[in-house]
Coordinates of C-alpha atoms in Angstrom, one line a residue:
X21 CA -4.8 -39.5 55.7
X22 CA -5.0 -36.0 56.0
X23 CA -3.0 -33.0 57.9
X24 CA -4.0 -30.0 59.3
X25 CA -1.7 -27.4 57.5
X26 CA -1.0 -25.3 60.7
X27 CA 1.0 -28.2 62.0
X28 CA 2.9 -28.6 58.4
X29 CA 5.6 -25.5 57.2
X30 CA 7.3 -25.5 53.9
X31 CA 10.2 -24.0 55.3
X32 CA 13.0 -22.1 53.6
X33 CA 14.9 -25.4 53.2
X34 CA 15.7 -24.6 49.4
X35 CA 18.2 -21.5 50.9
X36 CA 20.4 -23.9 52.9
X37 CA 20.9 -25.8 49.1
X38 CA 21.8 -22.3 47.3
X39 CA 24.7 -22.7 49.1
X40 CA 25.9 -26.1 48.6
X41 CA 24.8 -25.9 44.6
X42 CA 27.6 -26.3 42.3
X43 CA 27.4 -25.8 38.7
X44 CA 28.9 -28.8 37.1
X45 CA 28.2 -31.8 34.6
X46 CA 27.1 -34.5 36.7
X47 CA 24.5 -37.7 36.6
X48 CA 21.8 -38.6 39.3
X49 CA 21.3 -42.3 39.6
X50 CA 23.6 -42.8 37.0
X51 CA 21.4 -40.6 34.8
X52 CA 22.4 -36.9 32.8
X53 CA 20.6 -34.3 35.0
X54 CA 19.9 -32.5 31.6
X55 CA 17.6 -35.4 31.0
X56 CA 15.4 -35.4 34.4
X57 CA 12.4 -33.5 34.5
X58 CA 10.8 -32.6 37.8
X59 CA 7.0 -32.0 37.4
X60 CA 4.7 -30.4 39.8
X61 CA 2.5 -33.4 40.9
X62 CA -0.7 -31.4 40.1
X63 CA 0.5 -30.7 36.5
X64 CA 0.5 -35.0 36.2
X65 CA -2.4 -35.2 33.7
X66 CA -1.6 -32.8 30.7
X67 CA 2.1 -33.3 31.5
X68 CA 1.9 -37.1 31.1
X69 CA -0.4 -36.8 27.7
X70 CA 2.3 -34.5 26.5
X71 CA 5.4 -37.0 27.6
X72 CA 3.6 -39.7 26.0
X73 CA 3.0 -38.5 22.4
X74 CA 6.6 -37.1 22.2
X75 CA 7.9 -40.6 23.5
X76 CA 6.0 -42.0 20.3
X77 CA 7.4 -39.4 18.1
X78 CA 10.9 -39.6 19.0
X79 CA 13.2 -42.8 20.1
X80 CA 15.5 -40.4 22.3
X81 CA 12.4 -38.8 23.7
X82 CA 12.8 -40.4 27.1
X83 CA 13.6 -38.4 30.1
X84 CA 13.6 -39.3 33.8
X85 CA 10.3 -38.2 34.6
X86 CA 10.0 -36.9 38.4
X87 CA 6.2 -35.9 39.8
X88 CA 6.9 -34.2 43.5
X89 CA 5.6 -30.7 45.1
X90 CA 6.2 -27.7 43.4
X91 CA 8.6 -27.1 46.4
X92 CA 10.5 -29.7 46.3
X93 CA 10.8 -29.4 42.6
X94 CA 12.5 -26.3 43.1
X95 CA 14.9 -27.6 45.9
X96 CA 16.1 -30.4 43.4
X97 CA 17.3 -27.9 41.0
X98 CA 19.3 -25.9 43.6
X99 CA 20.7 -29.5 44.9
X100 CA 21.9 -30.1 41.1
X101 CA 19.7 -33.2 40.5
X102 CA 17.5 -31.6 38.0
X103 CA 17.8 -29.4 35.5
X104 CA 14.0 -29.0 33.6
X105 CA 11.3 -28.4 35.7
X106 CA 7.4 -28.2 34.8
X107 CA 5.6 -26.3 37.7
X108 CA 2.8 -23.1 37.8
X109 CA 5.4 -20.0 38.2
X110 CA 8.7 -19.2 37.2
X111 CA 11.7 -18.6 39.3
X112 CA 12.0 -16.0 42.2
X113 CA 13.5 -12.5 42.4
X114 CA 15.8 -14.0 44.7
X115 CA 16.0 -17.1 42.9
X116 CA 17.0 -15.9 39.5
X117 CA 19.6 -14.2 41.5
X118 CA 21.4 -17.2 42.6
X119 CA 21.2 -18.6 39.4
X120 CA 22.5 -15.2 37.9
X121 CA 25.6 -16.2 40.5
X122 CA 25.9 -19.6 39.8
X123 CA 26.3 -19.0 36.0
X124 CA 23.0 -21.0 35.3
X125 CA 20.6 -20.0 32.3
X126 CA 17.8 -20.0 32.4
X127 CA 15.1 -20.3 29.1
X128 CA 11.1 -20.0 30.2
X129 CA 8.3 -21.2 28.1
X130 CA 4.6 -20.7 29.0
X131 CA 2.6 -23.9 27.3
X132 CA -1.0 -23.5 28.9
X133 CA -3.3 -21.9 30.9
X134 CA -4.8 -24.2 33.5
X135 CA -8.3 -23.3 35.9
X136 CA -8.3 -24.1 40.0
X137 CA -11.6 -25.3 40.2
X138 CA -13.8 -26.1 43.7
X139 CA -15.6 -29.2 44.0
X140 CA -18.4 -30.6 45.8
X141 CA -20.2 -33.4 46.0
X142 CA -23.0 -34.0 43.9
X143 CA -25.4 -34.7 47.4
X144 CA -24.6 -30.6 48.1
X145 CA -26.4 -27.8 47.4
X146 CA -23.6 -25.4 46.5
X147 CA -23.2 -24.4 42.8
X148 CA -22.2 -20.8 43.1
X149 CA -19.3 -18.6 45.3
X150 CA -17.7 -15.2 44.9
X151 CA -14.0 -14.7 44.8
X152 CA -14.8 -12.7 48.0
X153 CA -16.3 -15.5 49.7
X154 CA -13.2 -17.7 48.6
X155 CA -10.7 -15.5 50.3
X156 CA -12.6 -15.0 53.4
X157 CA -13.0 -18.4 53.3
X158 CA -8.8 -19.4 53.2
X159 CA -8.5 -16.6 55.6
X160 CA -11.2 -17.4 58.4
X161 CA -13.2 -14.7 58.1
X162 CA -16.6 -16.1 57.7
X163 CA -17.7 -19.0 59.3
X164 CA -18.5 -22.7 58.0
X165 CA -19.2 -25.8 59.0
X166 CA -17.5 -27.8 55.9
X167 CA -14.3 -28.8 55.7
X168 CA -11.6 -27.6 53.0
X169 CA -9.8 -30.0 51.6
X170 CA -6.8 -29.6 48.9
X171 CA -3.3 -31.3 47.7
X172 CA -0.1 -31.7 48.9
X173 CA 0.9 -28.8 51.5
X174 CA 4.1 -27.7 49.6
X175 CA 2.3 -27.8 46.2
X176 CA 2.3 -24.9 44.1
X177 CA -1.9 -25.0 44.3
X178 CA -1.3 -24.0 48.0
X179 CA 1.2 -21.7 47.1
X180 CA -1.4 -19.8 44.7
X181 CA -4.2 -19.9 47.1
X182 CA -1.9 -18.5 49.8
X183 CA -0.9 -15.3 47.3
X184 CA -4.9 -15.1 46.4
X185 CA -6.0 -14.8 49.7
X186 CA -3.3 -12.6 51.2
X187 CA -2.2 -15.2 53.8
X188 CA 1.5 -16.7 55.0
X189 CA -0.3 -20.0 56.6
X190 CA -4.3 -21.8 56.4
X191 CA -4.7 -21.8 60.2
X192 CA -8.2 -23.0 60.5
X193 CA -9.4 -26.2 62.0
X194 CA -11.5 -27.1 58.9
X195 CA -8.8 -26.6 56.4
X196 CA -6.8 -29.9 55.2
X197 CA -4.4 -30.7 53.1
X198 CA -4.4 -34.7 51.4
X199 CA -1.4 -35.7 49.5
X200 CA -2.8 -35.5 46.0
X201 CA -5.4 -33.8 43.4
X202 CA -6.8 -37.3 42.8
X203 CA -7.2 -37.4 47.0
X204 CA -8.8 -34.7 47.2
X205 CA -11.7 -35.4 44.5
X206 CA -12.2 -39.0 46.0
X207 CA -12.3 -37.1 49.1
X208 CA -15.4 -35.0 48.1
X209 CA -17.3 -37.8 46.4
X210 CA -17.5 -39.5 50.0
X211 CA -18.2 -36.5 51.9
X212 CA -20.9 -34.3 51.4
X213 CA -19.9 -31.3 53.5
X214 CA -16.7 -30.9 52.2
X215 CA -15.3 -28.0 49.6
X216 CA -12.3 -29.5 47.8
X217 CA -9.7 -27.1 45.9
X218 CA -8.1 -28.9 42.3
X219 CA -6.7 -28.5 39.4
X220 CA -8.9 -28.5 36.4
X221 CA -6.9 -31.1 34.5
X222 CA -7.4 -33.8 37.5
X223 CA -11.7 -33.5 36.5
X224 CA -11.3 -33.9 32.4
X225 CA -10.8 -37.6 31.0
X226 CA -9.6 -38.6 34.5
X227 CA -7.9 -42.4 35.0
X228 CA -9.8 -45.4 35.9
X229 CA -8.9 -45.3 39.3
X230 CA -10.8 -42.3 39.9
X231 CA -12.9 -41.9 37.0
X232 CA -15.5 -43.1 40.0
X233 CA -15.3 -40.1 42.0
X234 CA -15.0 -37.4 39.5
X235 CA -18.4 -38.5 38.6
X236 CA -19.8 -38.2 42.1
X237 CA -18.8 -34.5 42.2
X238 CA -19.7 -31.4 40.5
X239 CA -18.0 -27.9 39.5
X240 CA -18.7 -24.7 41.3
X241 CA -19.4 -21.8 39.0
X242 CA -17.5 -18.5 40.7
X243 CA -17.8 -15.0 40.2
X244 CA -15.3 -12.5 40.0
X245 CA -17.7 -10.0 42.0
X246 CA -14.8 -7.4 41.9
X247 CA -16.3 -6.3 38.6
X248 CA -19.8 -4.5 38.8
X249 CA -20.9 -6.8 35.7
X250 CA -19.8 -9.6 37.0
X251 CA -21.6 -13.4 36.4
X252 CA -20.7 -16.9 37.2
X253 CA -18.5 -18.6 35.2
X254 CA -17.7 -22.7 35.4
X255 CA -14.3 -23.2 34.0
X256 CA -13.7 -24.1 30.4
X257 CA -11.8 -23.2 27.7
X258 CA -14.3 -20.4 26.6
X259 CA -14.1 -19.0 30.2
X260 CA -10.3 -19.2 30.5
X261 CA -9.7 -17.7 26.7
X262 CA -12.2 -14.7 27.6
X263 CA -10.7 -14.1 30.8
X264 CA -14.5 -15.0 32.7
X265 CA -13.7 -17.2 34.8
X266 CA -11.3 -15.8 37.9
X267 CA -9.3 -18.6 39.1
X268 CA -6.2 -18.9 36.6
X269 CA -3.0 -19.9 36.3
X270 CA 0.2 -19.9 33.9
X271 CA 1.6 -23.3 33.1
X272 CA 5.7 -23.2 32.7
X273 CA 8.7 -25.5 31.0
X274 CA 12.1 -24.2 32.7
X275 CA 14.9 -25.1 31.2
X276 CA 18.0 -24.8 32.9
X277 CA 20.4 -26.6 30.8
X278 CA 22.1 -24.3 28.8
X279 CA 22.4 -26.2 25.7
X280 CA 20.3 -28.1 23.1
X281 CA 19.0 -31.0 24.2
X282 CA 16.3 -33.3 25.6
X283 CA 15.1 -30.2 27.4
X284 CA 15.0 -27.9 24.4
X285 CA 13.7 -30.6 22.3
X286 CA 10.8 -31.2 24.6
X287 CA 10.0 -27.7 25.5
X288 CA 10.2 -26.9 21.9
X289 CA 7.7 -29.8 21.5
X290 CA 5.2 -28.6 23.9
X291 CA 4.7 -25.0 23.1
X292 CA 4.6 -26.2 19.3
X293 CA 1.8 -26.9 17.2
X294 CA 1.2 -30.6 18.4
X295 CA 1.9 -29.8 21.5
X296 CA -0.6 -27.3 21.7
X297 CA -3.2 -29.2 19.6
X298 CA -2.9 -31.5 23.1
X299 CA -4.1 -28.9 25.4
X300 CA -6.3 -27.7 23.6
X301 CA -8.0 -31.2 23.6
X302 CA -7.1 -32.0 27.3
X303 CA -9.5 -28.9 28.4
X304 CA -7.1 -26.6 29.0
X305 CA -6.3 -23.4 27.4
X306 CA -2.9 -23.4 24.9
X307 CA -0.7 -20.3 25.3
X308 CA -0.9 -20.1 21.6
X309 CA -4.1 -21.5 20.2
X310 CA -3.6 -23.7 16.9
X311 CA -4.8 -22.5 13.7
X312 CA -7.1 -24.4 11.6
X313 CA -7.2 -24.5 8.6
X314 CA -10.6 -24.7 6.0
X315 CA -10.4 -25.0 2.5
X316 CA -13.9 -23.9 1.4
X317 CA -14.5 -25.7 -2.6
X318 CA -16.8 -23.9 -4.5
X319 CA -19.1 -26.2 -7.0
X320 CA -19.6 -24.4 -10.4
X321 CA -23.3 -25.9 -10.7
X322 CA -24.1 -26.2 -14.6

């Protein structure tokens, strides 16, 4: 099913919980908060590949794994029922400030850098936009026929596109938002006039369930036409590393536990060298690229 977003508000519901938030020790289904991560649903691929190699590496390295919109990430830490969170921005001017009042530290680690990428379907005969066209295209100021499709309404996806094109709300009739990235790319690889918006992760080694429809689309290559130089860049880890391809984003671990633990541990794990080793094979760009290491032998020929 799919809503038109000028019928669907985030809201501001996250102040009304500054208010109520208490800092205390306390458990959420009869489990340590310090021990629930909340993860921005379109973070779900690299964040699970991550989660599962440190559950293999360490016994304790369990936690309560929670996928939901980057909103309502956010509102479970101000309602105390979370205290690590995995989304695409760090807190708030405002935010920061309640926590600042609330006596809540706060520790911020950048593990990757990920692409938004648009999709069609492999029947179209789009392969190339401009970032120009892009934001005319959120904003309504050109005119198309196909329809825009993205995730979850409240994600933090729609919350970057918003900021990118300069724009509080998507009010056009051809704009949509699904419930998922995986919606969105089975969306595409049924309907040949539509432009879907995803996460680059969701299109790399996807599941079986969709494995299907990834292949039934294709990438659009976009151009930063800003720049008087500028080409068409598909995104990839090249792209992303030489700052080509325009569409970026910062990938966070907040910690807001204030002590060592299962939220240190694993944000310590991720923006380590194994960690990192992971994005860089999941597609994705590491904040701090590995190192390799080549021991070159020379043969004495007699």
């Amino acid at each position: 099913m799919k809503y038109s977003l000028k019928i669907i508000t985030a809201g501001a519901a996250w102040l009304a919980l500054f208010a109520s938030c208490e800092h205390k020790v306390k458990t959420v289904s009869g489990v340590d908060r310090s021990k629930i991560f909340v993860v921005d649903e379109s973070l779900k691929p690299i964040v699970d590949q991550e989660l599962y190699v440190y559950g293999a590496l360490y016994k304790d390295g369990h936690p309560k794994v929670i996928y939901a919109p980057e909103n309502n990430a956010v509102n479970m830490l101000f309602a105390d029922s979370a205290r690590v969170l995995l989304m695409s921005r760090e807190m708030t001017a405002e935010e920061n400030k309640v926590l600042k009042s609330k006596n809540i530290s706060l520790i911020v680690n950048c593990f990757a850098i990920d692409a938004i990428a648009l999709i069609v379907n492999q029947a179209s005969n789009d392969t190339t936009i401009t970032v120009s066209e892009i934001k005319k295209m959120l904003t309504g100021d050109t005119k198309t026929d196909k329809d825009i499709v993205f995730d979850n309404p409240n994600s933090g996806l729609v919350r970057y596109l918003k900021e990118f094109s300069g724009t509080k709300e998507f009010k056009q009739k051809n704009i949509y938002s699904l419930k998922s990235n995986k919606e969105v790319v089975q969306y595409v690889s049924t309907h040949p006039n539509a432009i879907g918006i995803t996460g680059f992760s969701w299109l790399n080694d996807p599941e079986k369930d969709y494995e299907d429809a990834v292949n039934k689309v294709k990438i659009v290559s976009v151009k930063d036409d800003s720049k008087p130089s500028g080409q068409y860049f598909l995104p990839s880890q090249e792209s992303l590393a030489l700052k080509q391809y325009p569409l970026t984003r910062k990938l966070y671990i907040l910690n807001f536990t204030g002590k060592m633990g299962l939220g240190m541990e694993f944000a310590a794990f991720i923006a380590g060298d194994r960690g990192q080793r992971i994005i860089l094979k999941s597609g994705l760009l590491p904040f701090d690229i590995p190192g390799r290491e080549v021991n070159i032998v020379k043969k004495i020929v007699q």
